[in-house]
Amino acid sequence: MNGRRLSRLLGPGLLRVLAGDDGRAPAIRGVVISGSAAEPGGIEAGDLVLAVAADGPEAQARLIERAGRAGAAAVVVKLADGAADEPAAAAERAGVELLTTDPDVSWGRLYELLASALSAEDAGTLLPGDEAAPADLFALADATAAATGAPVTIEDAASRVIAFSAEGQDVDPVRVATILGRRVPGTWTSRLREQAELDGALAGDDPVTIELPGMAPRRVIAIRSGGVLLGSIWLAGTTTAAADGPLRDAAAIAALHLLRRRAERDRER
């Protein structure tokens, strides 16, 4: 997980990458709050640091450099207009990603959303590859397919297939490979994500059509809870908006299932 991935999960309206997106920063492992630019104690390797008390570009730059020496992965700041140059330069020197959020966003709420997003991304937090998905998710996929007239795939936030409808597996080679491998084929994942980002498919709450050469069209809707992307539901071979009502209902139900599953996993740990 890196800053760009978090921005995609939460939406650029809430979190944006300003600097340091060059592959040098370590993967983000957790979220910490820094109450002082002078004493960023408690920061560990892989942390995403919320610069709560670092007001102004100079204080933010100092915190970023100290966080970089501690091995942090990224720092989130709130910037005044035109005050990005000094923190951005510090992030480049420190080898950390610099992210920003709107000044009106509550630090507490942002912390909750980030922690939830990181938990959802954690391998196996939702449905590990060696476990069967709950039968109710497969039932939901079948019911959605019946209501929309198109094959359905339910995926988690990392494009892992967690449930699919029983019919229509041969709609195109991509769906066949997806079902067999329980994951969107690597050759298509980047293309689908790029197009989904361009179309805003996973940034909002409305269904969006994605069309790529060599693949039947897809109608996709994000599965969200509290602004955090938990996964997505895909219809294969249709672009009609008549399916949007059932898709929205299915996304709401799927969110409840995924949150319940995550709670069960947390309790087991």
Coordinates of C-alpha atoms in Angstrom, one line a residue:
M1 CA 0.0 0.0 0.0
N2 CA 1.4 3.4 -0.9
G3 CA 0.0 7.0 -0.9
R4 CA -1.3 6.8 -4.4
R5 CA -3.2 3.7 -3.6
L6 CA -4.7 5.3 -0.5
S7 CA -5.7 8.4 -2.5
R8 CA -7.4 6.1 -5.0
L9 CA -9.3 4.3 -2.2
L10 CA -10.4 7.4 -0.3
G11 CA -10.8 9.6 -3.3
P12 CA -8.6 12.6 -4.3
G13 CA -11.1 14.9 -2.7
L14 CA -10.0 13.6 0.7
L15 CA -6.4 12.7 0.1
R16 CA -4.0 13.8 -2.6
V17 CA -0.3 12.9 -3.4
L18 CA 1.9 16.0 -3.7
A19 CA 5.4 14.6 -3.8
G20 CA 7.6 11.5 -3.4
D21 CA 5.7 9.1 -5.6
D22 CA 8.8 7.6 -7.1
G23 CA 8.9 4.2 -5.6
R24 CA 11.6 5.0 -2.9
A25 CA 9.2 5.2 0.0
P26 CA 8.5 1.9 1.9
A27 CA 5.0 0.4 2.0
I28 CA 2.6 2.0 4.5
R29 CA 2.0 -0.3 7.4
G30 CA 0.1 1.9 9.9
V31 CA -1.1 5.3 10.9
V32 CA 0.4 7.5 13.7
I33 CA -0.4 11.0 14.9
S34 CA 2.5 13.3 15.4
G35 CA 1.7 16.0 18.0
S36 CA 4.9 18.0 17.6
A37 CA 7.1 18.9 14.7
A38 CA 10.1 19.1 17.0
E39 CA 9.4 15.7 18.8
P40 CA 8.0 13.2 16.3
G41 CA 8.6 10.3 18.7
G42 CA 6.9 7.0 18.2
I43 CA 7.3 7.0 14.4
E44 CA 8.4 3.7 13.1
A45 CA 9.4 2.3 9.7
G46 CA 6.4 2.2 7.3
D47 CA 4.3 4.6 9.3
L48 CA 1.9 7.1 7.7
V49 CA 2.3 10.2 9.8
L50 CA -0.5 12.7 10.4
A51 CA 1.2 16.1 10.9
V52 CA -1.5 17.3 13.3
A53 CA 0.6 20.0 15.1
A54 CA 3.0 21.0 12.3
D55 CA 1.6 24.3 11.2
G56 CA 3.3 26.2 8.4
P57 CA 5.7 25.0 5.7
E58 CA 8.9 25.2 7.9
A59 CA 7.5 23.1 10.7
Q60 CA 6.1 20.6 8.2
A61 CA 9.4 20.3 6.4
R62 CA 11.2 19.6 9.7
L63 CA 8.7 16.9 10.6
I64 CA 9.0 15.4 7.2
E65 CA 12.8 15.1 7.4
R66 CA 12.6 13.6 10.9
A67 CA 10.0 11.2 9.8
G68 CA 12.1 10.2 6.8
R69 CA 15.1 9.5 9.1
A70 CA 12.8 7.2 11.2
G71 CA 11.8 5.3 8.1
A72 CA 8.3 6.6 7.7
A73 CA 6.5 5.9 4.4
A74 CA 4.5 9.1 4.1
V75 CA 3.3 12.2 5.8
V76 CA -0.1 13.9 5.6
V77 CA -0.2 17.7 6.0
K78 CA -2.7 20.5 5.7
L79 CA -1.3 23.2 3.5
A80 CA -2.1 26.9 3.2
D81 CA -2.5 28.3 -0.4
G82 CA 0.9 28.4 -2.2
A83 CA 2.8 26.7 0.7
A84 CA 3.6 23.4 -0.8
D85 CA 7.1 24.0 -2.2
E86 CA 9.1 23.6 1.1
P87 CA 7.3 20.5 2.4
A88 CA 7.4 18.9 -1.1
A89 CA 11.2 19.5 -1.4
A90 CA 11.6 18.0 2.1
A91 CA 9.7 14.9 1.1
E92 CA 11.9 14.5 -2.0
R93 CA 15.0 14.7 0.1
A94 CA 13.6 12.4 2.8
G95 CA 12.3 9.7 0.4
V96 CA 8.8 9.8 1.8
E97 CA 5.5 10.5 0.1
L98 CA 3.8 13.8 0.9
L99 CA 0.1 13.8 1.0
T100 CA -2.4 16.5 1.8
T101 CA -6.0 16.8 2.9
D102 CA -8.4 19.6 3.0
P103 CA -8.1 22.0 5.9
D104 CA -11.7 21.4 6.9
V105 CA -11.2 17.6 7.2
S106 CA -11.1 16.4 10.8
W107 CA -7.8 14.7 11.7
G108 CA -9.8 12.2 13.8
R109 CA -12.1 11.3 11.0
L110 CA -9.1 11.0 8.6
Y111 CA -7.3 8.7 11.0
E112 CA -10.4 6.5 11.2
L113 CA -10.7 6.3 7.4
L114 CA -7.0 5.7 6.8
A115 CA -6.9 2.9 9.5
S116 CA -9.9 1.3 7.9
A117 CA -8.5 1.5 4.4
L118 CA -5.2 -0.1 5.5
S119 CA -7.1 -2.8 7.3
A120 CA -9.2 -3.6 4.3
E121 CA -6.1 -3.8 2.1
D122 CA -4.3 -6.1 4.5
A123 CA -3.8 -9.4 2.7
G124 CA -6.5 -11.8 4.0
T125 CA -8.4 -9.3 6.1
L126 CA -11.5 -9.8 4.0
L127 CA -11.3 -13.2 2.4
P128 CA -8.0 -15.0 2.2
G129 CA -7.4 -16.9 -1.1
D130 CA -7.4 -20.3 0.7
E131 CA -10.9 -19.7 2.3
A132 CA -14.2 -20.0 0.6
A133 CA -16.2 -16.8 0.5
P134 CA -19.4 -16.9 2.6
A135 CA -22.3 -18.6 0.8
D136 CA -24.4 -15.4 1.2
L137 CA -22.0 -13.4 -1.1
F138 CA -22.4 -16.1 -3.8
A139 CA -26.1 -15.9 -3.3
L140 CA -25.9 -12.1 -3.6
A141 CA -24.0 -12.5 -6.9
D142 CA -26.6 -14.9 -8.2
A143 CA -29.5 -12.7 -7.2
T144 CA -27.8 -9.6 -8.8
A145 CA -27.2 -11.5 -12.0
A146 CA -30.8 -12.6 -12.1
A147 CA -32.0 -9.0 -11.5
T148 CA -29.7 -7.4 -14.1
G149 CA -29.5 -10.2 -16.7
A150 CA -25.7 -10.2 -16.7
P151 CA -23.0 -12.3 -15.1
V152 CA -21.7 -10.8 -11.8
T153 CA -18.3 -10.8 -10.1
I154 CA -17.7 -9.4 -6.6
E155 CA -14.1 -8.3 -5.9
D156 CA -12.3 -6.9 -2.9
A157 CA -10.3 -3.7 -2.9
A158 CA -7.2 -5.6 -4.2
S159 CA -9.1 -7.0 -7.3
R160 CA -9.3 -10.5 -5.6
V161 CA -12.5 -12.3 -6.7
I162 CA -14.5 -13.2 -3.6
A163 CA -17.8 -14.3 -5.2
F164 CA -19.3 -14.7 -8.6
S165 CA -22.6 -15.7 -10.2
A166 CA -23.1 -19.3 -11.5
E167 CA -24.0 -18.5 -15.1
G168 CA -22.3 -16.6 -17.9
Q169 CA -18.7 -17.6 -17.3
D170 CA -17.9 -17.7 -21.0
V171 CA -18.9 -14.1 -21.7
D172 CA -15.3 -13.4 -22.7
P173 CA -11.8 -14.8 -22.0
V174 CA -11.1 -12.2 -19.3
R175 CA -14.1 -13.4 -17.2
V176 CA -13.1 -17.1 -17.7
A177 CA -9.6 -16.4 -16.5
T178 CA -10.8 -14.2 -13.6
I179 CA -13.1 -17.0 -12.3
L180 CA -10.5 -19.7 -12.7
G181 CA -7.7 -17.7 -11.1
R182 CA -9.9 -16.0 -8.5
R183 CA -8.2 -12.7 -9.5
V184 CA -8.4 -10.3 -12.5
P185 CA -5.6 -11.4 -14.9
G186 CA -2.5 -9.3 -14.4
T187 CA -2.5 -8.3 -18.1
W188 CA -5.9 -6.7 -17.6
T189 CA -5.7 -5.4 -14.0
S190 CA -3.6 -2.3 -14.9
R191 CA -5.7 -1.5 -17.9
L192 CA -8.9 -1.9 -16.0
R193 CA -7.7 0.2 -13.1
E194 CA -6.4 3.0 -15.4
Q195 CA -9.7 3.1 -17.2
A196 CA -11.6 2.9 -14.0
E197 CA -9.7 5.9 -12.7
L198 CA -10.2 7.9 -15.8
D199 CA -13.9 7.2 -15.7
G200 CA -14.1 7.7 -12.0
A201 CA -15.6 4.3 -11.5
L202 CA -14.3 3.6 -8.0
A203 CA -14.1 7.2 -6.8
G204 CA -17.8 7.7 -6.6
D205 CA -20.9 5.9 -5.7
D206 CA -22.6 5.6 -9.1
P207 CA -22.3 2.7 -11.6
V208 CA -20.0 3.4 -14.5
T209 CA -19.4 1.6 -17.8
I210 CA -15.9 0.5 -18.7
E211 CA -15.1 -0.5 -22.3
L212 CA -11.7 -1.9 -23.4
P213 CA -10.8 -3.5 -26.7
G214 CA -10.8 -7.3 -26.5
M215 CA -13.1 -7.4 -23.5
A216 CA -16.9 -7.3 -23.3
P217 CA -18.1 -4.0 -21.7
R218 CA -18.4 -3.9 -17.9
R219 CA -20.8 -2.0 -15.6
V220 CA -19.1 -1.5 -12.3
I221 CA -20.0 0.0 -8.9
A222 CA -17.8 0.6 -5.9
I223 CA -18.6 -1.1 -2.5
R224 CA -18.0 1.5 0.2
S225 CA -18.5 2.1 3.9
G226 CA -17.7 5.4 5.6
G227 CA -16.0 6.6 2.4
V228 CA -13.6 3.7 2.3
L229 CA -13.4 1.5 -0.7
L230 CA -14.1 -2.2 0.3
G231 CA -14.4 -3.7 -3.1
S232 CA -16.5 -3.6 -6.3
I233 CA -19.3 -5.3 -8.2
W234 CA -18.9 -6.0 -11.9
L235 CA -21.5 -6.8 -14.5
A236 CA -20.0 -8.4 -17.7
G237 CA -21.4 -7.8 -21.1
T238 CA -23.8 -5.0 -20.4
T239 CA -23.8 -1.2 -20.4
T240 CA -27.4 -0.5 -19.7
A241 CA -28.3 1.8 -16.9
A242 CA -31.4 -0.3 -16.2
A243 CA -29.2 -2.5 -14.0
D244 CA -28.1 0.4 -11.8
G245 CA -30.9 0.0 -9.2
P246 CA -30.1 -3.6 -8.5
L247 CA -26.4 -2.8 -8.6
R248 CA -26.7 -0.1 -5.9
D249 CA -28.8 -2.4 -3.7
A250 CA -26.2 -5.2 -4.1
A251 CA -23.3 -2.8 -3.2
A252 CA -25.0 -1.8 0.0
I253 CA -25.6 -5.4 1.0
A254 CA -22.1 -6.4 0.0
A255 CA -20.6 -3.7 2.2
L256 CA -22.5 -5.1 5.2
H257 CA -21.1 -8.6 4.5
L258 CA -17.6 -7.4 4.0
L259 CA -17.6 -5.3 7.2
R260 CA -19.0 -8.3 9.2
R261 CA -16.4 -10.6 7.7
R262 CA -13.7 -8.1 8.7
A263 CA -15.0 -7.9 12.2
E264 CA -15.0 -11.7 12.5
R265 CA -11.4 -11.7 11.3
D266 CA -10.4 -9.0 13.8
R267 CA -12.0 -10.9 16.6
E268 CA -10.2 -14.1 15.6
R269 CA -6.9 -12.3 15.7

